[in-house]
Amino acid sequence: MNDLLDLDKKLIWHPFTPLVSEISPILIEKAEGVYLHTADGRKIIDAISSWWVNLHGHGHEYIAKAISAQAMKMEHVIFAGFTHEPAIRISQRVLSILPDNQVKIFYSDNGSTAVEVAIKMALQYWHNNNHTKKRVIALEGAYHGDTFGAMSVAERGPFNAAFQSHLFNVEFIPFPTEENFEEVKRKLFALTQSKDVAAFIYEPLLQGTAGMRMYSEEMLDEMISIAHQNETLCIADEVLTGFGRTGKLFASLYCKNQPDIMCLSKGITGGFMPFGATTCNQKVLSAFESSESIKTLYHGHSYTANPISCAAANASLDLLLSADCRESLIRINISHKKFIERVKSERIKDIRCLGTVMAVELKDEGNASYFSALRKIIYPYFLKKNILLRPLGNIIYILPPFVIKDEELEIIYNEIENFLKMDFNPVE
């Protein structure tokens, strides 16, 4: 085990991790259900679905068998000029459960690239229609990925500070709250009335990286309506919120007004394979339906619509649409709400939930952000208790696989209550 960890330290650059750190990565030998099995014999509850991707538990036999069968049949084929049954089947099925205005699907590799495709679709839509609309509106606190387009439409801060001079300009409007919503509407209306705004991009109802911040479907409905009234395309980034996380299959389904473009990834394959997808409505598609080659969307990835990823997505969707899974989504949400009602602590600033996602925001008089010193206390505390909770600064959140049992949720809840009773002072 130590030899492997030494090699890891020598050879591997881990994401969102300082190269000089006192904390070594944990060596995982096996994952099953909600548990990560370590090389030294521990069982860690994966309470965040391994960065929000795992829907049905690790090592789910049904998805694994679908992957194996597809790998033995065809592992990959170029998707320009060729196609295959797994891609056709998942396209038909995903479009059938999305808002019914979505008509076409474009495949990529992950959430960031799904957003890149969406931005390019929106900008080229106006270009193909001979309009000079180039500005994009986003919400303050947004996170849409780590490629350059995705960084451009995200909150400017330490994550992208080194690249800010290379990012294109974006108009940011405040994150909507009950207190500021009239201001948000006025600013959005004024910007979209300027006639040079191409698109408004948003994370529907739930901003993940910003701290699992939540806003109402009524607010989002009004914002989409304002954008559409002023000929602005709307892009819903459902990379986190898609495939059941918010209680409905997609967060956009809570709203009456629907986006023109949607970005999907993470849970689409149940956490088994990398996969990204961008969908659009007929309005957007019409700008590309031309025999003029200059109107083609010239974008692609080597592993676009990889058959093995498509097979995993089809199998995951089978499970997601089952009655058992639907009951689990309801059960987890009820369990979260019961915990919210019972937990009491002066350390809590706010506690909230949406679907299967629950967030406990702790008071922090120092730096209440992703870089809160509380993170250095929260993360190791729960790992020592064999629970993976990767806090967003001062925010503890639970975003579990849908197969988590009530008794496993109770272990997490109890340990959060124990943590809140601890005597600790964050040190910068």
XYZ file of C-alpha atoms in Angstrom:
428
model
C 0.000 0.000 0.000
C 2.745 2.463 0.956
C 4.587 1.728 -2.300
C 1.504 2.667 -4.281
C 0.992 5.873 -2.321
C 4.656 6.790 -2.821
C 4.216 6.302 -6.568
C 1.048 8.368 -6.481
C 2.862 11.219 -4.770
C 5.697 11.025 -7.289
C 3.632 10.714 -10.471
C 0.105 12.095 -10.111
C -1.311 15.628 -10.014
C -4.721 15.447 -8.302
C -7.582 17.890 -9.051
C -8.291 20.811 -6.711
C -5.387 19.664 -4.545
C -2.198 21.535 -3.562
C 0.944 19.765 -4.724
C 2.457 20.448 -1.323
C 0.088 19.041 1.271
C 0.296 17.234 4.583
C -2.721 15.107 3.630
C -2.090 12.020 1.512
C -4.792 10.588 -0.744
C -6.678 7.550 0.522
C -6.076 4.395 -1.476
C -9.378 2.803 -2.515
C -9.363 -0.867 -3.509
C -13.068 -1.422 -4.122
C -16.356 0.480 -4.168
C -19.727 -1.103 -3.584
C -23.107 0.477 -2.922
C -22.543 3.627 -0.870
C -19.193 2.401 0.465
C -15.596 3.030 -0.552
C -13.343 0.217 0.678
C -9.831 1.363 1.516
C -6.610 -0.604 1.216
C -6.261 -0.647 5.005
C -9.700 -2.157 5.584
C -11.965 0.848 6.200
C -15.477 1.330 4.785
C -16.197 4.979 3.991
C -19.747 6.165 3.232
C -19.668 8.145 -0.012
C -22.149 10.828 1.054
C -21.385 13.097 -1.926
C -21.703 10.498 -4.707
C -18.028 10.963 -5.673
C -18.383 14.541 -6.883
C -22.092 14.192 -7.583
C -21.867 11.567 -10.345
C -23.003 8.315 -8.733
C -26.758 7.718 -8.771
C -27.335 4.035 -8.081
C -24.388 3.056 -5.897
C -20.877 1.965 -6.769
C -20.357 -1.217 -8.744
C -24.017 -1.632 -9.656
C -24.177 -4.988 -11.397
C -26.836 -3.980 -13.923
C -24.757 -1.088 -15.311
C -21.514 -3.083 -15.128
C -23.029 -5.895 -17.184
C -24.292 -3.425 -19.801
C -20.794 -1.949 -20.087
C -19.201 -5.389 -20.375
C -21.621 -6.516 -23.089
C -21.065 -3.349 -25.109
C -17.266 -3.540 -24.736
C -17.278 -7.037 -26.177
C -19.378 -5.869 -29.120
C -17.885 -2.464 -30.015
C -15.758 -0.234 -27.828
C -15.742 2.902 -29.978
C -16.281 4.281 -33.454
C -15.775 7.738 -34.929
C -19.067 9.644 -34.621
C -18.577 11.920 -37.637
C -20.199 10.109 -40.544
C -21.047 7.026 -38.438
C -23.566 6.164 -35.758
C -24.604 3.228 -33.562
C -27.598 1.825 -31.729
C -26.579 2.750 -28.141
C -26.265 6.441 -29.103
C -29.552 6.451 -31.003
C -31.337 4.723 -28.135
C -30.038 7.005 -25.368
C -30.772 10.078 -27.505
C -34.381 9.037 -27.951
C -34.800 8.205 -24.283
C -33.131 11.320 -22.838
C -35.066 13.649 -25.144
C -38.289 11.894 -24.101
C -37.793 12.836 -20.439
C -36.439 16.366 -20.940
C -38.755 19.369 -21.281
C -40.687 18.667 -24.451
C -39.221 21.634 -26.357
C -35.816 19.890 -26.564
C -35.431 18.185 -29.960
C -31.739 17.482 -30.685
C -28.738 16.242 -28.726
C -25.005 16.851 -29.208
C -22.496 14.665 -27.342
C -19.214 15.595 -25.701
C -17.130 14.304 -22.784
C -18.103 15.997 -19.502
C -19.916 18.911 -17.894
C -17.425 21.579 -18.899
C -17.492 20.533 -22.540
C -21.290 20.323 -22.496
C -21.271 23.973 -21.406
C -18.688 24.899 -24.055
C -20.942 23.402 -26.726
C -23.944 25.300 -25.334
C -22.120 28.633 -25.419
C -20.916 28.000 -28.972
C -24.425 26.954 -30.054
C -25.900 30.155 -28.625
C -23.302 32.492 -30.098
C -23.353 30.796 -33.489
C -27.152 30.842 -33.517
C -27.038 34.630 -33.705
C -24.060 34.618 -36.080
C -25.871 32.276 -38.471
C -28.912 34.583 -38.351
C -26.740 37.642 -39.113
C -27.210 39.279 -35.685
C -24.327 40.756 -33.710
C -25.347 39.425 -30.308
C -22.221 38.497 -28.376
C -22.793 39.236 -24.690
C -23.692 36.558 -22.143
C -25.443 36.999 -18.783
C -24.708 34.735 -15.807
C -25.547 34.645 -12.111
C -23.125 35.774 -9.444
C -21.641 32.717 -7.728
C -21.989 30.619 -10.883
C -19.783 27.627 -11.609
C -20.031 25.957 -15.017
C -16.727 24.107 -15.368
C -13.024 24.621 -15.887
C -12.563 25.033 -19.644
C -12.164 28.614 -20.877
C -15.723 29.256 -22.011
C -17.097 27.648 -18.860
C -14.734 29.701 -16.695
C -15.796 32.873 -18.502
C -19.440 32.447 -17.492
C -18.505 31.570 -13.895
C -17.846 33.651 -10.807
C -14.479 35.394 -11.038
C -12.267 34.475 -8.101
C -9.267 32.440 -6.920
C -10.214 29.406 -9.053
C -9.716 31.316 -12.292
C -7.602 34.304 -11.204
C -4.591 33.248 -13.294
C -6.698 33.244 -16.458
C -8.962 36.256 -16.036
C -7.276 38.358 -18.701
C -8.028 35.565 -21.195
C -11.718 35.167 -20.335
C -14.422 36.900 -22.364
C -16.513 39.568 -20.677
C -19.767 38.466 -19.077
C -22.563 40.444 -17.421
C -23.265 39.090 -13.935
C -26.562 39.656 -12.151
C -27.089 39.001 -8.430
C -28.047 35.558 -7.217
C -31.828 35.843 -6.673
C -33.216 36.018 -3.145
C -36.521 37.139 -1.678
C -34.859 40.399 -0.647
C -33.228 41.351 -3.969
C -35.454 39.769 -6.606
C -36.969 43.037 -7.858
C -33.443 44.351 -8.403
C -32.464 41.125 -10.189
C -35.431 41.424 -12.550
C -34.695 45.101 -13.285
C -31.058 44.374 -14.087
C -31.887 41.357 -16.257
C -34.537 43.323 -18.121
C -32.196 46.267 -18.730
C -29.398 44.041 -20.006
C -31.577 41.972 -22.325
C -33.302 45.101 -23.659
C -29.942 46.300 -24.989
C -30.430 43.888 -27.914
C -26.828 42.653 -27.936
C -27.179 39.833 -25.370
C -26.918 36.373 -26.903
C -27.703 34.171 -23.902
C -28.500 33.882 -20.225
C -26.885 30.843 -18.545
C -27.883 29.549 -15.123
C -27.832 26.568 -12.787
C -31.556 25.909 -12.281
C -32.729 26.210 -8.656
C -29.406 25.051 -7.171
C -25.928 26.583 -7.387
C -23.615 23.744 -6.434
C -20.081 25.023 -5.973
C -21.318 28.351 -4.589
C -22.501 26.426 -1.523
C -25.605 24.520 -2.578
C -27.464 27.844 -2.764
C -31.134 27.429 -3.651
C -33.723 29.689 -5.232
C -37.354 29.187 -6.184
C -38.858 27.963 -9.429
C -41.079 31.056 -9.439
C -37.992 33.273 -9.592
C -36.398 31.207 -12.339
C -39.654 31.203 -14.318
C -39.762 35.007 -14.247
C -36.096 35.325 -15.273
C -36.554 32.972 -18.228
C -39.668 34.914 -19.243
C -37.797 38.232 -19.178
C -34.956 36.794 -21.248
C -37.310 35.308 -23.834
C -39.365 38.514 -24.063
C -36.173 40.284 -25.097
C -34.935 37.664 -27.584
C -32.245 36.180 -25.341
C -31.512 32.461 -25.455
C -31.615 30.619 -22.124
C -29.075 27.915 -21.226
C -29.844 25.592 -18.304
C -26.732 23.955 -16.844
C -28.240 20.748 -15.447
C -24.899 18.992 -15.001
C -25.527 18.730 -11.246
C -29.302 19.080 -11.102
C -30.168 16.551 -13.810
C -31.248 12.936 -13.444
C -33.226 13.157 -10.224
C -31.013 15.147 -7.868
C -33.635 17.822 -7.170
C -36.545 15.387 -6.843
C -37.731 15.757 -10.434
C -35.797 14.218 -13.320
C -34.542 17.712 -14.218
C -34.751 20.947 -12.237
C -36.121 22.719 -15.322
C -39.261 20.604 -15.036
C -40.276 22.624 -11.965
C -40.779 25.634 -14.253
C -43.417 26.625 -16.790
C -40.898 28.425 -18.993
C -38.215 26.234 -20.504
C -34.614 26.810 -21.621
C -33.544 26.831 -25.246
C -30.387 24.827 -24.528
C -29.581 22.321 -21.779
C -26.247 20.916 -20.528
C -26.077 17.382 -19.088
C -23.354 15.193 -17.585
C -22.415 13.755 -14.143
C -25.316 11.404 -13.318
C -26.114 10.570 -16.939
C -24.139 7.288 -16.790
C -24.844 6.594 -13.116
C -21.246 7.554 -12.313
C -19.643 4.793 -14.383
C -18.315 6.567 -17.499
C -17.419 10.110 -18.604
C -20.163 11.552 -20.804
C -21.541 14.958 -21.715
C -24.541 16.106 -23.722
C -25.987 19.404 -24.902
C -29.567 19.596 -26.126
C -31.477 22.353 -27.883
C -34.933 23.348 -29.086
C -36.107 23.762 -32.662
C -35.516 27.513 -32.601
C -31.788 27.039 -31.980
C -31.570 24.087 -34.331
C -33.151 26.037 -37.203
C -30.113 28.316 -37.439
C -27.932 25.295 -38.268
C -30.317 23.505 -40.631
C -28.671 24.697 -43.806
C -26.768 23.319 -46.769
C -24.266 26.144 -46.304
C -21.205 24.559 -44.710
C -20.341 27.816 -42.967
C -23.433 27.335 -40.764
C -22.206 23.976 -39.420
C -21.327 23.692 -35.731
C -17.672 22.758 -36.122
C -17.149 21.101 -32.783
C -16.322 17.549 -31.781
C -14.424 15.226 -29.450
C -12.551 12.024 -30.191
C -14.787 10.059 -27.818
C -18.077 11.722 -28.779
C -20.993 9.331 -28.122
C -18.668 6.541 -27.018
C -20.746 3.324 -27.261
C -19.663 2.085 -23.816
C -20.696 5.380 -22.228
C -23.993 5.232 -24.115
C -24.574 1.685 -22.840
C -23.902 2.834 -19.275
C -26.301 5.756 -19.735
C -29.039 3.486 -21.066
C -28.637 1.093 -18.134
C -28.560 3.939 -15.616
C -31.725 5.381 -17.126
C -33.460 2.009 -16.744
C -32.733 2.174 -13.026
C -33.579 5.870 -12.696
C -37.032 5.416 -14.226
C -37.905 2.464 -12.001
C -40.523 2.680 -9.265
C -37.888 1.737 -6.669
C -35.711 4.696 -7.596
C -38.629 7.105 -7.556
C -39.530 5.911 -4.067
C -35.907 6.410 -2.973
C -35.890 10.023 -4.175
C -38.993 10.717 -2.090
C -37.634 8.784 0.908
C -34.311 10.653 0.956
C -36.047 14.025 0.685
C -38.405 13.175 3.574
C -35.432 11.994 5.641
C -33.543 15.252 5.007
C -36.580 17.304 6.019
C -37.011 15.353 9.248
C -33.368 15.970 10.114
C -33.760 19.678 9.400
C -36.702 19.794 11.804
C -34.815 18.043 14.596
C -31.303 19.509 14.412
C -30.634 22.455 16.692
C -27.381 24.355 17.022
C -26.281 27.941 17.441
C -23.521 27.157 14.957
C -26.008 26.817 12.079
C -26.591 29.897 9.945
C -28.974 28.157 7.544
C -30.076 24.656 6.643
C -31.887 23.786 3.421
C -32.726 20.942 1.098
C -33.954 20.348 -2.438
C -34.765 16.810 -3.505
C -31.888 14.572 -2.396
C -29.540 17.491 -1.658
C -29.200 18.922 1.848
C -26.862 21.709 2.969
C -25.935 22.825 6.484
C -24.392 26.296 6.388
C -22.294 27.041 9.458
C -21.678 30.472 10.895
C -18.212 31.753 10.096
C -17.187 35.182 11.317
C -13.962 34.972 9.317
C -14.290 33.838 5.711
C -17.674 32.352 4.894
C -16.705 31.024 1.475
C -15.144 28.023 -0.250
C -11.890 28.977 1.497
C -13.357 29.081 4.991
C -10.962 27.708 7.597
C -13.819 25.503 8.791
C -13.154 23.225 5.833
C -9.866 22.156 7.407
C -11.813 20.970 10.433
C -14.919 19.510 8.762
C -13.278 17.339 6.094
C -10.844 15.367 8.306
C -13.387 15.048 11.118
C -15.872 13.149 8.968
C -13.210 11.101 7.197
C -12.049 9.863 10.588
C -15.654 8.788 11.162
C -15.587 6.946 7.799
C -17.890 9.432 6.063
C -16.896 11.291 2.910
C -18.313 14.805 3.205
C -16.275 17.227 1.105
C -17.482 20.610 2.423
C -17.816 23.756 0.360
C -15.933 25.916 2.860
C -18.278 26.437 5.804
C -21.053 24.408 4.180
C -21.579 20.712 4.924
C -23.736 19.085 2.307
C -25.138 15.615 1.714
C -25.693 14.500 -1.881
C -25.899 10.715 -1.621
C -26.349 7.864 -4.093
C -30.056 7.102 -4.394
C -29.553 3.610 -2.944
C -28.463 4.920 0.456
C -30.452 3.333 3.280
C -32.221 5.176 6.081
C -29.818 3.762 8.660
C -26.832 5.008 6.614
C -28.379 8.476 6.384
C -28.906 8.335 10.137
C -25.203 7.627 10.670
C -24.395 10.790 8.693
C -27.024 12.907 10.475
C -25.867 11.751 13.913
C -22.273 12.557 13.117
C -23.232 16.036 11.900
C -25.000 16.601 15.227
C -21.925 15.345 17.085
C -19.735 17.682 15.071
C -21.963 20.660 15.894
C -21.485 19.921 19.610
C -17.692 19.980 19.330
C -15.596 22.778 20.779
C -13.541 24.036 17.873
C -12.098 27.307 16.635
C -11.086 27.543 12.990
C -7.464 28.510 12.413
C -6.512 30.261 9.168
